[in-house]
CSV table of C-alpha atoms and ligand atoms in Angstrom, one decimal:
chain,number,residue,atom,x,y,z
A,1,UNK,CA,19.9,-24.4,-14.2
A,2,UNK,CA,17.0,-25.6,-15.8
A,3,UNK,CA,17.7,-29.7,-15.5
A,4,UNK,CA,18.2,-31.3,-12.5
A,5,UNK,CA,15.2,-29.0,-10.1
A,6,UNK,CA,13.0,-30.7,-8.2
A,7,UNK,CA,9.7,-29.2,-6.4
A,8,UNK,CA,9.3,-30.7,-3.1
A,9,UNK,CA,8.0,-34.4,-3.3
A,10,UNK,CA,4.8,-33.4,-1.6
A,11,UNK,CA,1.7,-32.5,-3.3
A,12,UNK,CA,-1.2,-30.4,-2.3
A,13,UNK,CA,-4.3,-31.5,-3.2
A,14,UNK,CA,-7.4,-29.7,-3.8
A,15,UNK,CA,-10.8,-31.3,-2.6
A,16,UNK,CA,-13.2,-32.0,-5.5
A,17,UNK,CA,-16.0,-29.5,-5.2
A,18,UNK,CA,-19.4,-30.0,-3.5
A,19,UNK,CA,-20.9,-30.2,-7.2
A,20,UNK,CA,-19.8,-30.6,-11.0
A,21,UNK,CA,-21.2,-26.6,-12.0
A,22,UNK,CA,-21.5,-27.3,-15.7
A,23,UNK,CA,-24.0,-30.5,-15.2
A,24,UNK,CA,-26.3,-28.5,-13.5
A,25,UNK,CA,-25.5,-25.2,-16.4
A,26,UNK,CA,-23.7,-26.4,-19.7
A,27,UNK,CA,-23.2,-22.5,-20.3
A,28,UNK,CA,-20.5,-22.4,-18.0
A,29,UNK,CA,-18.6,-25.2,-19.6
A,30,UNK,CA,-16.7,-23.0,-22.3
A,31,UNK,CA,-16.4,-19.7,-20.1
A,32,UNK,CA,-14.2,-22.8,-17.9
A,33,UNK,CA,-10.3,-21.4,-17.1
A,34,UNK,CA,-7.4,-23.7,-15.9
A,35,UNK,CA,-5.3,-21.7,-13.0
A,36,UNK,CA,-2.4,-22.9,-10.9
A,37,UNK,CA,-2.6,-22.8,-7.3
A,38,UNK,CA,0.8,-22.1,-6.0
A,39,UNK,CA,0.5,-23.6,-2.6
A,40,UNK,CA,3.3,-21.7,-0.9
A,41,UNK,CA,5.1,-23.4,2.3
A,42,UNK,CA,7.8,-21.7,3.8
A,43,UNK,CA,11.4,-23.6,2.6
A,44,UNK,CA,14.5,-22.5,1.4
A,45,UNK,CA,14.1,-21.9,-2.5
A,46,UNK,CA,17.6,-21.3,-4.2
A,47,UNK,CA,17.6,-19.6,-7.8
A,48,UNK,CA,17.2,-23.2,-9.7
A,49,UNK,CA,13.9,-23.0,-8.2
A,50,UNK,CA,10.6,-21.7,-8.5
A,51,UNK,CA,9.5,-19.7,-5.0
A,52,UNK,CA,7.9,-17.0,-3.6
A,53,UNK,CA,10.4,-15.1,-1.5
A,54,UNK,CA,13.2,-17.1,-2.9
A,55,UNK,CA,16.4,-15.7,-4.3
A,56,UNK,CA,16.2,-14.9,-8.4
A,57,UNK,CA,18.1,-16.6,-11.4
A,58,UNK,CA,19.5,-13.3,-12.5
A,59,UNK,CA,22.4,-12.1,-14.8
A,60,UNK,CA,25.0,-10.8,-13.2
A,61,UNK,CA,25.3,-7.8,-16.0
A,62,UNK,CA,22.1,-6.6,-15.5
A,63,UNK,CA,20.9,-3.4,-13.4
A,64,UNK,CA,18.8,-5.2,-10.6
A,65,UNK,CA,15.6,-3.3,-10.1
A,66,UNK,CA,15.6,-0.6,-7.9
A,67,UNK,CA,12.4,1.8,-7.1
A,68,UNK,CA,13.2,5.9,-7.8
A,69,UNK,CA,10.2,7.0,-5.4
A,70,UNK,CA,12.1,5.5,-2.5
A,71,UNK,CA,15.7,7.1,-2.8
A,72,UNK,CA,17.3,7.3,0.2
A,73,UNK,CA,19.0,8.4,2.2
A,74,UNK,CA,16.9,7.2,4.8
A,75,UNK,CA,13.0,5.6,5.1
A,76,UNK,CA,10.9,5.4,8.1
A,77,UNK,CA,9.9,1.2,8.0
A,78,UNK,CA,11.3,-2.1,9.8
A,79,UNK,CA,14.8,-3.6,8.6
A,80,UNK,CA,13.6,-7.3,7.0
A,81,UNK,CA,15.9,-8.3,10.0
A,82,UNK,CA,13.9,-6.7,12.7
A,83,UNK,CA,10.4,-8.4,10.6
A,84,UNK,CA,11.7,-11.7,10.7
A,85,UNK,CA,12.7,-12.0,13.7
A,86,UNK,CA,8.8,-11.1,14.8
A,87,UNK,CA,7.9,-13.8,12.5
A,88,UNK,CA,10.3,-16.5,14.6
A,89,UNK,CA,9.3,-15.1,18.2
A,90,UNK,CA,5.7,-15.5,16.9
A,91,UNK,CA,6.1,-18.9,15.3
A,92,UNK,CA,7.7,-19.6,18.7
A,93,UNK,CA,4.6,-18.2,21.0
A,94,UNK,CA,2.0,-20.3,18.6
A,95,UNK,CA,4.0,-24.2,19.1
A,96,UNK,CA,3.7,-23.2,22.4
A,97,UNK,CA,6.8,-21.9,23.5
A,98,UNK,CA,7.1,-18.8,26.1
A,99,UNK,CA,5.2,-15.9,26.0
A,100,UNK,CA,7.3,-13.5,23.7
A,101,UNK,CA,5.4,-10.5,24.2
A,102,UNK,CA,8.4,-8.6,26.0
A,103,UNK,CA,11.0,-9.4,23.2
A,104,UNK,CA,8.6,-7.9,20.4
A,105,UNK,CA,8.5,-4.6,22.3
A,106,UNK,CA,11.9,-4.9,22.1
A,107,UNK,CA,12.1,-5.1,18.6
A,108,UNK,CA,11.2,-1.3,16.8
A,109,UNK,CA,8.5,-1.9,14.3
A,110,UNK,CA,9.2,2.1,13.1
A,111,UNK,CA,12.4,3.2,12.9
A,112,UNK,CA,13.9,5.8,10.5
A,113,UNK,CA,17.0,3.7,8.6
A,114,UNK,CA,19.6,4.5,6.7
A,115,UNK,CA,19.3,3.5,3.0
A,116,UNK,CA,22.1,4.3,0.7
A,117,UNK,CA,21.0,5.1,-3.2
A,118,UNK,CA,17.5,4.1,-4.5
A,119,UNK,CA,16.2,1.3,-2.9
A,120,UNK,CA,16.8,-2.7,-4.6
A,121,UNK,CA,13.3,-4.2,-5.4
A,122,UNK,CA,12.6,-7.3,-3.5
A,123,UNK,CA,11.9,-10.7,-5.2
A,124,UNK,CA,8.5,-12.2,-4.7
A,125,UNK,CA,7.7,-14.4,-7.4
A,126,UNK,CA,10.0,-16.7,-9.8
A,127,UNK,CA,8.4,-19.5,-11.6
A,128,UNK,CA,9.8,-21.9,-14.2
A,129,UNK,CA,7.8,-22.8,-16.5
A,130,UNK,CA,9.0,-26.1,-16.2
A,131,UNK,CA,6.9,-25.9,-12.9
A,132,UNK,CA,4.2,-24.2,-14.0
A,133,UNK,CA,3.3,-25.3,-18.1
A,134,UNK,CA,0.4,-22.8,-18.3
A,135,UNK,CA,2.1,-20.2,-17.4
A,136,UNK,CA,1.1,-17.3,-20.3
A,137,UNK,CA,4.1,-16.3,-21.3
A,138,UNK,CA,6.3,-14.1,-24.3
A,139,UNK,CA,7.3,-16.9,-26.9
A,140,UNK,CA,10.8,-18.4,-26.0
A,141,UNK,CA,10.5,-17.1,-22.1
A,142,UNK,CA,10.9,-20.6,-19.5
A,143,UNK,CA,11.2,-18.0,-16.2
A,144,UNK,CA,8.6,-15.4,-15.0
A,145,UNK,CA,10.4,-13.3,-11.8
A,146,UNK,CA,8.1,-10.3,-10.4
A,147,UNK,CA,9.4,-7.4,-7.5
A,148,UNK,CA,8.1,-5.3,-5.9
A,149,UNK,CA,9.3,-2.3,-3.7
A,150,UNK,CA,8.0,-3.2,-0.4
A,151,UNK,CA,6.1,0.7,0.4
A,152,UNK,CA,3.1,1.7,-0.3
A,153,UNK,CA,3.2,5.6,-0.9
A,154,UNK,CA,3.8,5.2,-4.4
A,155,UNK,CA,2.3,7.6,-7.2
A,156,UNK,CA,0.2,5.0,-8.2
A,157,UNK,CA,-1.4,4.2,-5.4
A,158,UNK,CA,-1.7,1.9,-2.3
A,159,UNK,CA,0.1,-0.7,-3.6
A,160,UNK,CA,3.7,-1.9,-3.6
A,161,UNK,CA,5.3,-1.5,-7.0
A,162,UNK,CA,5.7,-4.3,-9.1
A,163,UNK,CA,8.6,-4.9,-11.7
A,164,UNK,CA,8.3,-7.8,-14.3
A,165,UNK,CA,10.9,-9.7,-16.0
A,166,UNK,CA,10.7,-12.8,-18.8
A,167,UNK,CA,13.8,-14.4,-19.1
A,168,UNK,CA,15.3,-18.0,-21.0
A,169,UNK,CA,16.9,-19.6,-17.9
A,170,UNK,CA,18.9,-21.5,-20.0
A,171,UNK,CA,20.8,-17.8,-21.4
A,172,UNK,CA,21.5,-16.9,-17.7
A,173,UNK,CA,25.1,-18.4,-17.7
A,174,UNK,CA,26.5,-16.4,-15.5
A,175,UNK,CA,24.6,-15.3,-12.5
A,176,UNK,CA,24.1,-13.0,-9.4
A,177,UNK,CA,25.4,-14.5,-6.7
A,178,UNK,CA,24.0,-12.6,-3.9
A,179,UNK,CA,21.5,-9.8,-4.8
A,180,UNK,CA,21.2,-6.4,-3.4
A,181,UNK,CA,18.9,-5.8,-0.4
A,182,UNK,CA,17.0,-3.3,0.8
A,183,UNK,CA,17.9,-2.0,4.2
A,184,UNK,CA,14.4,-1.7,5.1
A,185,UNK,CA,10.7,-1.8,4.2
A,186,UNK,CA,8.1,0.1,4.5
A,187,UNK,CA,5.8,-3.1,6.2
A,188,UNK,CA,6.1,-6.1,7.3
A,189,UNK,CA,3.2,-7.5,5.5
A,190,UNK,CA,5.4,-6.8,2.4
A,191,UNK,CA,7.8,-9.0,2.8
A,192,UNK,CA,8.0,-12.6,1.8
A,193,UNK,CA,8.8,-15.3,3.2
A,194,UNK,CA,10.8,-17.8,1.2
A,195,UNK,CA,8.4,-20.7,0.0
A,196,UNK,CA,8.7,-23.6,-2.1
A,197,UNK,CA,5.5,-23.9,-4.6
A,198,UNK,CA,3.4,-27.5,-5.3
A,199,UNK,CA,1.9,-25.3,-8.3
A,200,UNK,CA,-1.9,-27.4,-9.0
A,201,UNK,CA,-3.6,-26.4,-12.0
A,202,UNK,CA,-7.5,-26.1,-11.2
A,203,UNK,CA,-10.4,-25.7,-13.2
A,204,UNK,CA,-12.4,-21.7,-12.5
A,205,UNK,CA,-15.2,-20.2,-13.9
A,206,UNK,CA,-16.2,-17.2,-14.3
A,207,UNK,CA,-17.5,-14.3,-11.6
A,208,UNK,CA,-20.5,-13.2,-11.8
A,209,UNK,CA,-20.0,-10.1,-12.8
A,210,UNK,CA,-18.7,-11.3,-16.0
A,211,UNK,CA,-21.8,-13.7,-16.7
A,212,UNK,CA,-25.5,-12.7,-18.4
A,213,UNK,CA,-27.6,-11.2,-16.0
A,214,UNK,CA,-29.8,-14.0,-16.7
A,215,UNK,CA,-27.8,-16.6,-16.3
A,216,UNK,CA,-26.7,-15.8,-12.6
A,217,UNK,CA,-29.8,-15.7,-11.6
A,218,UNK,CA,-30.9,-18.5,-12.9
A,219,UNK,CA,-27.6,-19.6,-10.6
A,220,UNK,CA,-28.8,-17.7,-7.9
A,221,UNK,CA,-31.8,-19.2,-7.7
A,222,UNK,CA,-29.5,-22.9,-7.7
A,223,UNK,CA,-28.1,-21.8,-4.7
A,224,UNK,CA,-30.7,-20.9,-2.5
A,225,UNK,CA,-32.4,-24.2,-3.4
A,226,UNK,CA,-29.0,-26.1,-3.3
A,227,UNK,CA,-27.6,-24.9,-0.3
A,228,UNK,CA,-24.8,-23.9,-2.6
A,229,UNK,CA,-22.1,-20.8,-2.6
A,230,UNK,CA,-21.1,-20.2,-6.3
A,231,UNK,CA,-18.1,-17.8,-5.6
A,232,UNK,CA,-17.1,-19.1,-2.4
A,233,UNK,CA,-16.7,-22.9,-3.7
A,234,UNK,CA,-17.5,-23.6,-7.1
A,235,UNK,CA,-16.3,-20.3,-9.2
A,236,UNK,CA,-12.6,-19.2,-8.1
A,237,UNK,CA,-10.2,-20.2,-6.0
A,238,UNK,CA,-8.2,-18.8,-2.6
A,239,UNK,CA,-5.0,-18.0,-2.3
A,240,UNK,CA,-1.5,-17.2,-4.9
A,241,UNK,CA,-2.8,-18.6,-8.0
A,242,UNK,CA,-1.6,-17.9,-11.7
A,243,UNK,CA,-4.2,-16.7,-14.7
A,244,UNK,CA,-7.6,-18.4,-13.9
A,245,UNK,CA,-10.5,-16.1,-13.5
A,246,UNK,CA,-10.5,-12.4,-11.7
A,247,UNK,CA,-12.4,-12.3,-8.0
A,248,UNK,CA,-13.9,-9.3,-9.0
A,249,UNK,CA,-14.7,-7.4,-6.3
A,250,UNK,CA,-14.8,-3.5,-6.4
A,251,UNK,CA,-13.7,-2.9,-9.3
A,252,UNK,CA,-15.4,-3.9,-12.7
A,253,UNK,CA,-14.3,-6.0,-15.5
A,254,UNK,CA,-15.2,-3.8,-18.4
A,255,UNK,CA,-12.8,-1.2,-16.6
A,256,UNK,CA,-9.4,-3.2,-16.7
A,257,UNK,CA,-7.0,-2.7,-19.7
A,258,UNK,CA,-3.7,-1.8,-21.4
A,259,UNK,CA,-3.1,1.1,-20.7
A,260,UNK,CA,-0.9,1.5,-23.7
A,261,UNK,CA,-3.7,0.4,-26.3
A,262,UNK,CA,-6.7,0.0,-24.7
A,263,UNK,CA,-6.4,-4.0,-25.5
A,264,UNK,CA,-8.3,-6.3,-23.1
A,265,UNK,CA,-5.2,-7.7,-20.3
A,266,UNK,CA,-5.1,-11.4,-19.5
A,267,UNK,CA,-4.7,-11.9,-15.3
A,268,UNK,CA,-0.7,-13.4,-15.1
A,269,UNK,CA,-1.1,-13.5,-11.3
A,270,UNK,CA,-3.0,-13.6,-7.8
A,271,UNK,CA,-1.1,-12.6,-4.5
A,272,UNK,CA,-3.2,-13.3,-1.1
A,273,UNK,CA,-2.8,-14.1,2.3
A,274,UNK,CA,-4.3,-17.2,2.5
A,275,UNK,CA,-5.2,-20.7,0.5
A,276,UNK,CA,-8.3,-21.1,3.2
A,277,UNK,CA,-10.0,-19.7,6.0
A,278,UNK,CA,-12.6,-21.2,8.1
A,279,UNK,CA,-15.6,-19.7,7.2
A,280,UNK,CA,-14.3,-20.7,3.7
A,281,UNK,CA,-12.9,-24.6,3.8
A,282,UNK,CA,-13.5,-26.0,1.0
A,283,UNK,CA,-10.1,-24.9,-0.9
A,284,UNK,CA,-7.9,-26.4,2.1
A,285,UNK,CA,-5.9,-29.3,0.5
A,286,UNK,CA,-7.0,-32.3,1.3
A,287,UNK,CA,-3.0,-33.8,3.1
A,288,UNK,CA,-3.4,-31.0,5.1
A,289,UNK,CA,-7.0,-31.6,5.8
A,290,UNK,CA,-5.9,-32.1,9.9
A,291,UNK,CA,-4.0,-29.3,10.2
A,292,UNK,CA,-4.9,-27.6,13.1
A,293,UNK,CA,-2.9,-25.1,13.8
A,294,UNK,CA,-2.2,-22.0,15.5
A,295,UNK,CA,-2.1,-18.8,13.3
A,296,UNK,CA,1.3,-18.1,13.3
A,297,UNK,CA,2.2,-21.5,11.9
A,298,UNK,CA,-0.8,-22.1,9.7
A,299,UNK,CA,0.3,-23.5,6.2
A,300,UNK,CA,-2.4,-21.8,4.4
A,301,UNK,CA,-0.5,-17.9,5.1
A,302,UNK,CA,3.5,-19.3,4.7
A,303,UNK,CA,4.1,-16.4,2.5
A,304,UNK,CA,3.0,-13.7,5.9
A,305,UNK,CA,1.9,-11.8,2.7
A,306,UNK,CA,-1.1,-9.2,3.7
A,307,UNK,CA,-1.9,-6.6,0.9
A,308,UNK,CA,-3.4,-3.5,2.5
A,309,UNK,CA,-6.8,-5.0,4.6
A,310,UNK,CA,-6.4,-8.2,3.2
A,311,UNK,CA,-7.3,-8.1,-0.4
A,312,UNK,CA,-5.7,-9.8,-3.5
A,313,UNK,CA,-3.1,-8.6,-5.3
A,314,UNK,CA,-3.4,-9.0,-9.4
A,315,UNK,CA,-1.5,-8.4,-12.4
A,316,UNK,CA,-2.0,-8.6,-15.5
A,317,UNK,CA,-0.3,-8.7,-19.2
A,318,UNK,CA,-1.7,-7.1,-22.7
A,319,UNK,CA,-3.6,-9.7,-24.8
A,320,UNK,CA,-2.2,-7.6,-27.7
A,321,UNK,CA,1.5,-7.2,-27.1
A,322,UNK,CA,4.1,-8.6,-24.0
A,323,UNK,CA,5.9,-5.8,-24.0
A,324,UNK,CA,3.4,-3.7,-23.4
A,325,UNK,CA,3.1,-2.5,-19.2
A,326,UNK,CA,2.1,-4.7,-16.7
A,327,UNK,CA,-1.5,-3.8,-14.6
A,328,UNK,CA,-1.5,-4.2,-11.6
A,329,UNK,CA,-4.9,-3.8,-9.2
A,330,UNK,CA,-5.9,-4.8,-5.6
A,331,UNK,CA,-9.5,-5.8,-4.9
B,401,LIG,ZN1,9.3,2.9,-4.0
B,402,LIG,ZN1,-1.4,-3.4,-24.8
């Protein structure tokens, strides 16, 4: 199943950083980590491909994950069909088509939709190690799958509930032909649009909260002198990525540990709505530097994901054991 796959020939290349930060602060060099930008772009991925929002390579004999917290018989939300219809209308309008506001108004945004039994989780990310050699993974595994329940009213917080699966792709000899699908989703921001990926390894440096205070003070003085922005342009990338450093905001790094054993955790996956924006344009791939597109068809936001009020959703795994539950955080 893993042979004969090919990513879209088009690559996405992050522009060089404005300066090599390690030339100014050599003590950062040993703290460098590789992150893999995923560069999701609208596509029609199959289960044999890495994707966001695409079908998963799933053994037919293995139960599909469901969310017991959303057990039916009905839920208030939007149907996936209506969520997609909304997007197609917005895209048509953005491309210069007619005003679609009347059609949009006819689509129920929140309605009570019947759901027979516990809600099947949605495929969110599928990564083949062949496409992402830097993917942190248990020995032998070569495929990561992430699913979630697209509601945000779970007991553990305001995020979709996520499930991870590690696999050996070649062991899936009898793949599921069609996955069960939820009849309703809590919020259309959590329905990922099918996207092909264009993985690109880059180098990241730690968030300032992970640096010694004395070093950060020197970097800050240098920023002011040189007109540089360490956080925005020189340390941590924007968008969906594997591994790398964590864009901490309102959570202190020391607080995040494995719930099972207290060991440190390591970043596995970060999902964010945009790969660049007008305020931080330096992460826009060279190949798309001329893209002046309306929001609804912006390649920076091809997944249509939007985490809460525009935060990152981060998944971490225990550094001591792959068998321990993953940690999910928003910041
Ligand atoms: Zn749920
Ligand atoms: Zn642990």
